[in-house]
Amino acid sequence: TEAGMVVLSHESALEYYRLAASVDSGTYRELGEIADRWPRRDRLDSSGCSALACLGALGSLERPLHLLLPDKNRVRSPEVAFHRWSARLPSDPFWRVSDDVWVSSPSFTLLQLCSNVFRRDRRTGTSAETMDDRRRLNRSPYSQLAGTIRLTLVAMELMGTYRLAPIRGNTSFGTETLLSANGLHGFVDAHEGHQGIQMLRRVTSHAMPNSYSPMETALALGLTLQRRYGGFQLPQPHLNELLELTGTGGRTVSYRPDLYWPERHLVVEYDSDLFHSADTKRSKLAEDDERSNALTATGRHVMHVTKEQMLDFRKYQVLASQVTRALGRKPAATDREACRQQSKLHHLLLHPY
């Protein structure tokens, strides 16, 4: 009997991209083709057995597996959650994992998650946030924005060079960028009218490309998201943009500042100790000093952010005020409600799940 085909979708597609990064950074594209239509619709498996059998080489994806089908499916299984996609497919919707397993492309995966953030319960008329099925957020105005923030974190992960840790794994750094800013904006513009596209448009407006770490992402979003989200509503910086500077002795120093506002010549660096052992800290400090001196000599202002400043909410607020002033802006007055929103956003950015 010919094996059936399956298409990973939603949370399982996202988990695949994270897991593939932890197994082999070349896994994404080496297996080849991108499909622009359903792969062999007549062979699509409505039991999920192909996925359960073929994904062993990548490790165990969390159950239930989320699979996509073009038509309504009546098969139920505790191992598999089926999703119907009867609308017109977006462009380049699937990537091939193996002969029998495909995965929704990164942009299509984001669209699926956006279309599923608030699922209407037909019996009660209430909304459940399906990005985290294990709990229901209260129905405050802030909880209605939490899905947008979580999806923006996912978008920046896929547009960046890290993947969050899959189950029992470590976060991977220096991975392949799966989405470009231009590609995501073009995808949104080309698929107006699709379910979830308005949410994805909102997410795209908040997301910034080329983040190198989850903490860079949290810092950039905390500073730039609108005040109604609990952010400080600053202009979006360039993340890890290549600068060519003149260093000691006139030699050229290549440098990618974490956050950079070129119009104000402001550089903000997150001083992570993640990659630095005691043996390498001294050499790194020397390199950092040389880069800071080169930046200062060319008229740029450099601010450093520590892990403690990011984790301590009060210090994080002070930091945001300092960056605001460095950008030539006056910090907004913060009343009790604004402070509460900032605190909730701060916690969500650092602990999204």
PDB file of C-alpha atoms in Angstrom, residues 79-243:
ATOM      1  CA  GLU A  79      -2.078  12.037  18.602  1.00  0.00           C
ATOM      2  CA  VAL A  80      -3.121  14.345  15.759  1.00  0.00           C
ATOM      3  CA  ALA A  81      -5.038  17.629  15.432  1.00  0.00           C
ATOM      4  CA  PHE A  82      -6.340  18.206  11.908  1.00  0.00           C
ATOM      5  CA  HIS A  83      -6.881  21.677  10.471  1.00  0.00           C
ATOM      6  CA  ARG A  84      -8.971  22.346   7.411  1.00  0.00           C
ATOM      7  CA  TRP A  85      -7.702  24.866   4.836  1.00  0.00           C
ATOM      8  CA  SER A  86     -10.311  25.111   2.108  1.00  0.00           C
ATOM      9  CA  ALA A  87      -9.405  28.641   1.008  1.00  0.00           C
ATOM     10  CA  ARG A  88      -7.050  29.409  -1.866  1.00  0.00           C
ATOM     11  CA  LEU A  89      -3.502  28.497  -0.939  1.00  0.00           C
ATOM     12  CA  PRO A  90      -0.970  31.324  -0.592  1.00  0.00           C
ATOM     13  CA  SER A  91       2.104  31.347  -2.825  1.00  0.00           C
ATOM     14  CA  ASP A  92       4.822  28.745  -2.070  1.00  0.00           C
ATOM     15  CA  PRO A  93       2.830  27.217   0.814  1.00  0.00           C
ATOM     16  CA  PHE A  94       4.842  24.017   1.477  1.00  0.00           C
ATOM     17  CA  TRP A  95       8.443  22.843   1.880  1.00  0.00           C
ATOM     18  CA  ARG A  96       9.392  19.186   1.503  1.00  0.00           C
ATOM     19  CA  VAL A  97      10.832  17.405   4.554  1.00  0.00           C
ATOM     20  CA  SER A  98      10.835  13.892   3.070  1.00  0.00           C
ATOM     21  CA  ASP A  99       8.990  11.948   0.384  1.00  0.00           C
ATOM     22  CA  ASP A 100       5.928  11.673   2.598  1.00  0.00           C
ATOM     23  CA  VAL A 101       6.163  14.679   4.947  1.00  0.00           C
ATOM     24  CA  TRP A 102       5.842  18.337   4.021  1.00  0.00           C
ATOM     25  CA  VAL A 103       5.842  21.393   6.249  1.00  0.00           C
ATOM     26  CA  SER A 104       3.983  24.677   5.833  1.00  0.00           C
ATOM     27  CA  SER A 105       6.388  27.408   4.720  1.00  0.00           C
ATOM     28  CA  PRO A 106       7.409  29.945   7.404  1.00  0.00           C
ATOM     29  CA  SER A 107       5.141  32.668   6.019  1.00  0.00           C
ATOM     30  CA  PHE A 108       2.195  30.259   5.676  1.00  0.00           C
ATOM     31  CA  THR A 109       2.857  28.979   9.219  1.00  0.00           C
ATOM     32  CA  LEU A 110       2.612  32.542  10.538  1.00  0.00           C
ATOM     33  CA  LEU A 111      -0.637  33.058   8.639  1.00  0.00           C
ATOM     34  CA  GLN A 112      -2.071  29.842  10.125  1.00  0.00           C
ATOM     35  CA  LEU A 113      -1.137  30.929  13.650  1.00  0.00           C
ATOM     36  CA  CYS A 114      -2.596  34.391  13.038  1.00  0.00           C
ATOM     37  CA  SER A 115      -5.856  32.919  11.740  1.00  0.00           C
ATOM     38  CA  ASN A 116      -6.108  30.787  14.862  1.00  0.00           C
ATOM     39  CA  VAL A 117      -5.245  33.272  17.620  1.00  0.00           C
ATOM     40  CA  PHE A 118      -8.803  33.977  18.659  1.00  0.00           C
ATOM     41  CA  ARG A 119     -11.074  31.018  17.962  1.00  0.00           C
ATOM     42  CA  ARG A 120     -14.759  31.682  18.401  1.00  0.00           C
ATOM     43  CA  ASP A 121     -16.482  29.222  20.689  1.00  0.00           C
ATOM     44  CA  ARG A 122     -19.851  28.641  18.984  1.00  0.00           C
ATOM     45  CA  ARG A 123     -21.518  27.474  22.161  1.00  0.00           C
ATOM     46  CA  THR A 124     -20.485  30.271  24.547  1.00  0.00           C
ATOM     47  CA  GLY A 125     -19.603  33.128  22.213  1.00  0.00           C
ATOM     48  CA  THR A 126     -16.329  33.680  24.073  1.00  0.00           C
ATOM     49  CA  SER A 127     -12.867  33.812  22.558  1.00  0.00           C
ATOM     50  CA  ALA A 128     -10.113  31.364  23.459  1.00  0.00           C
ATOM     51  CA  GLU A 129      -6.497  32.189  22.680  1.00  0.00           C
ATOM     52  CA  THR A 130      -5.178  29.089  20.945  1.00  0.00           C
ATOM     53  CA  MET A 131      -1.509  30.130  20.953  1.00  0.00           C
ATOM     54  CA  ASP A 132      -1.598  28.674  24.458  1.00  0.00           C
ATOM     55  CA  ASP A 133      -4.392  26.112  24.702  1.00  0.00           C
ATOM     56  CA  ARG A 134      -3.440  25.161  28.239  1.00  0.00           C
ATOM     57  CA  ARG A 135      -4.994  28.257  29.752  1.00  0.00           C
ATOM     58  CA  ARG A 136      -7.442  31.050  28.999  1.00  0.00           C
ATOM     59  CA  LEU A 137      -6.335  34.614  29.501  1.00  0.00           C
ATOM     60  CA  ASN A 138      -8.790  36.914  31.228  1.00  0.00           C
ATOM     61  CA  ARG A 139     -10.783  39.110  28.891  1.00  0.00           C
ATOM     62  CA  SER A 140      -9.150  42.426  29.755  1.00  0.00           C
ATOM     63  CA  PRO A 141      -8.102  44.762  26.903  1.00  0.00           C
ATOM     64  CA  TYR A 142      -4.518  43.694  27.514  1.00  0.00           C
ATOM     65  CA  SER A 143      -5.292  39.993  27.072  1.00  0.00           C
ATOM     66  CA  GLN A 144      -6.680  40.760  23.619  1.00  0.00           C
ATOM     67  CA  LEU A 145      -3.243  42.128  22.664  1.00  0.00           C
ATOM     68  CA  ALA A 146      -1.224  39.254  24.118  1.00  0.00           C
ATOM     69  CA  GLY A 147      -1.723  37.065  21.051  1.00  0.00           C
ATOM     70  CA  THR A 148      -0.378  39.843  18.828  1.00  0.00           C
ATOM     71  CA  ILE A 149       2.727  40.177  20.980  1.00  0.00           C
ATOM     72  CA  ARG A 150       3.390  36.422  21.064  1.00  0.00           C
ATOM     73  CA  LEU A 151       3.005  36.199  17.292  1.00  0.00           C
ATOM     74  CA  THR A 152       5.348  39.157  16.837  1.00  0.00           C
ATOM     75  CA  LEU A 153       7.938  37.294  18.912  1.00  0.00           C
ATOM     76  CA  VAL A 154       7.517  34.281  16.608  1.00  0.00           C
ATOM     77  CA  ALA A 155       7.850  36.481  13.503  1.00  0.00           C
ATOM     78  CA  MET A 156      11.078  38.046  14.790  1.00  0.00           C
ATOM     79  CA  GLU A 157      12.441  34.588  15.603  1.00  0.00           C
ATOM     80  CA  LEU A 158      11.820  33.410  12.027  1.00  0.00           C
ATOM     81  CA  MET A 159      13.231  36.697  10.658  1.00  0.00           C
ATOM     82  CA  GLY A 160      16.250  36.402  12.944  1.00  0.00           C
ATOM     83  CA  THR A 161      19.171  34.021  13.407  1.00  0.00           C
ATOM     84  CA  TYR A 162      18.044  32.036  16.462  1.00  0.00           C
ATOM     85  CA  ARG A 163      15.422  29.394  17.198  1.00  0.00           C
ATOM     86  CA  LEU A 164      13.912  28.933  20.623  1.00  0.00           C
ATOM     87  CA  ALA A 165      14.534  25.641  22.355  1.00  0.00           C
ATOM     88  CA  PRO A 166      12.280  22.753  21.401  1.00  0.00           C
ATOM     89  CA  ILE A 167      11.276  20.414  24.206  1.00  0.00           C
ATOM     90  CA  ARG A 168      14.336  19.231  26.143  1.00  0.00           C
ATOM     91  CA  GLY A 169      16.632  21.220  23.863  1.00  0.00           C
ATOM     92  CA  ASN A 170      18.714  24.382  23.833  1.00  0.00           C
ATOM     93  CA  THR A 171      18.039  27.591  21.943  1.00  0.00           C
ATOM     94  CA  SER A 172      20.023  27.564  18.688  1.00  0.00           C
ATOM     95  CA  PHE A 173      22.026  30.629  17.623  1.00  0.00           C
ATOM     96  CA  GLY A 174      23.544  31.548  14.276  1.00  0.00           C
ATOM     97  CA  THR A 175      20.787  29.745  12.359  1.00  0.00           C
ATOM     98  CA  GLU A 176      19.444  30.481   8.910  1.00  0.00           C
ATOM     99  CA  THR A 177      17.069  33.423   8.512  1.00  0.00           C
ATOM    100  CA  LEU A 178      13.817  31.907   7.243  1.00  0.00           C
ATOM    101  CA  LEU A 179      11.921  35.121   6.453  1.00  0.00           C
ATOM    102  CA  SER A 180      13.008  38.512   5.170  1.00  0.00           C
ATOM    103  CA  ALA A 181      11.195  41.725   5.982  1.00  0.00           C
ATOM    104  CA  ASN A 182      10.527  42.414   2.299  1.00  0.00           C
ATOM    105  CA  GLY A 183       9.353  38.847   1.767  1.00  0.00           C
ATOM    106  CA  LEU A 184       6.910  38.984   4.675  1.00  0.00           C
ATOM    107  CA  HIS A 185       5.544  42.399   3.669  1.00  0.00           C
ATOM    108  CA  GLY A 186       5.135  41.136   0.093  1.00  0.00           C
ATOM    109  CA  PHE A 187       3.359  38.003   1.334  1.00  0.00           C
ATOM    110  CA  VAL A 188       0.883  40.115   3.328  1.00  0.00           C
ATOM    111  CA  ASP A 189       0.207  42.479   0.414  1.00  0.00           C
ATOM    112  CA  ALA A 190      -0.307  39.574  -1.998  1.00  0.00           C
ATOM    113  CA  HIS A 191      -2.822  37.734   0.159  1.00  0.00           C
ATOM    114  CA  GLU A 192      -5.348  40.355   1.211  1.00  0.00           C
ATOM    115  CA  GLY A 193      -8.610  38.706   2.160  1.00  0.00           C
ATOM    116  CA  HIS A 194      -7.116  35.500   3.556  1.00  0.00           C
ATOM    117  CA  GLN A 195      -8.275  34.493   7.003  1.00  0.00           C
ATOM    118  CA  GLY A 196      -5.792  35.870   9.534  1.00  0.00           C
ATOM    119  CA  ILE A 197      -4.170  38.364   7.156  1.00  0.00           C
ATOM    120  CA  GLN A 198      -5.199  41.436   9.173  1.00  0.00           C
ATOM    121  CA  MET A 199      -3.579  39.985  12.274  1.00  0.00           C
ATOM    122  CA  LEU A 200      -0.473  39.118  10.241  1.00  0.00           C
ATOM    123  CA  ARG A 201      -0.374  42.672   8.855  1.00  0.00           C
ATOM    124  CA  ARG A 202      -0.426  43.994  12.429  1.00  0.00           C
ATOM    125  CA  VAL A 203       2.323  41.576  13.463  1.00  0.00           C
ATOM    126  CA  THR A 204       4.422  42.533  10.437  1.00  0.00           C
ATOM    127  CA  SER A 205       4.209  46.223  11.346  1.00  0.00           C
ATOM    128  CA  HIS A 206       5.679  45.483  14.793  1.00  0.00           C
ATOM    129  CA  ALA A 207       8.338  42.897  13.825  1.00  0.00           C
ATOM    130  CA  MET A 208      11.936  43.883  13.023  1.00  0.00           C
ATOM    131  CA  PRO A 209      14.294  41.641  11.039  1.00  0.00           C
ATOM    132  CA  ASN A 210      17.766  40.319  11.860  1.00  0.00           C
ATOM    133  CA  SER A 211      17.577  39.827  15.620  1.00  0.00           C
ATOM    134  CA  TYR A 212      20.388  37.634  16.917  1.00  0.00           C
ATOM    135  CA  SER A 213      18.835  36.563  20.234  1.00  0.00           C
ATOM    136  CA  PRO A 214      15.575  36.419  22.203  1.00  0.00           C
ATOM    137  CA  MET A 215      16.825  39.164  24.535  1.00  0.00           C
ATOM    138  CA  GLU A 216      17.565  41.503  21.619  1.00  0.00           C
ATOM    139  CA  THR A 217      14.035  40.843  20.400  1.00  0.00           C
ATOM    140  CA  ALA A 218      12.532  41.558  23.831  1.00  0.00           C
ATOM    141  CA  LEU A 219      14.544  44.771  24.195  1.00  0.00           C
ATOM    142  CA  ALA A 220      13.644  46.046  20.711  1.00  0.00           C
ATOM    143  CA  LEU A 221       9.927  45.304  21.112  1.00  0.00           C
ATOM    144  CA  GLY A 222       9.711  46.730  24.626  1.00  0.00           C
ATOM    145  CA  LEU A 223      11.149  50.016  23.396  1.00  0.00           C
ATOM    146  CA  THR A 224       9.125  50.286  20.177  1.00  0.00           C
ATOM    147  CA  LEU A 225       5.670  48.785  20.738  1.00  0.00           C
ATOM    148  CA  GLN A 226       2.825  51.263  21.150  1.00  0.00           C
ATOM    149  CA  ARG A 227       1.906  52.460  24.629  1.00  0.00           C
ATOM    150  CA  ARG A 228      -1.405  50.605  24.508  1.00  0.00           C
ATOM    151  CA  TYR A 229       0.657  47.385  24.449  1.00  0.00           C
ATOM    152  CA  GLY A 230       2.810  48.587  27.336  1.00  0.00           C
ATOM    153  CA  GLY A 231       5.705  49.698  25.117  1.00  0.00           C
ATOM    154  CA  PHE A 232       7.536  53.022  24.996  1.00  0.00           C
ATOM    155  CA  GLN A 233       6.575  53.817  21.379  1.00  0.00           C
ATOM    156  CA  LEU A 234      10.075  54.709  20.148  1.00  0.00           C
ATOM    157  CA  PRO A 235      11.100  54.521  16.466  1.00  0.00           C
ATOM    158  CA  GLN A 236      12.184  51.092  15.305  1.00  0.00           C
ATOM    159  CA  PRO A 237      15.982  50.617  15.287  1.00  0.00           C
ATOM    160  CA  HIS A 238      18.073  48.690  12.779  1.00  0.00           C
ATOM    161  CA  LEU A 239      19.117  45.365  14.285  1.00  0.00           C
ATOM    162  CA  ASN A 240      22.659  44.110  13.678  1.00  0.00           C
ATOM    163  CA  GLU A 241      23.243  46.337  10.685  1.00  0.00           C
ATOM    164  CA  LEU A 242      26.805  46.166   9.337  1.00  0.00           C
ATOM    165  CA  LEU A 243      28.896  49.258  10.042  1.00  0.00           C
TER     166      LEU A 243
END
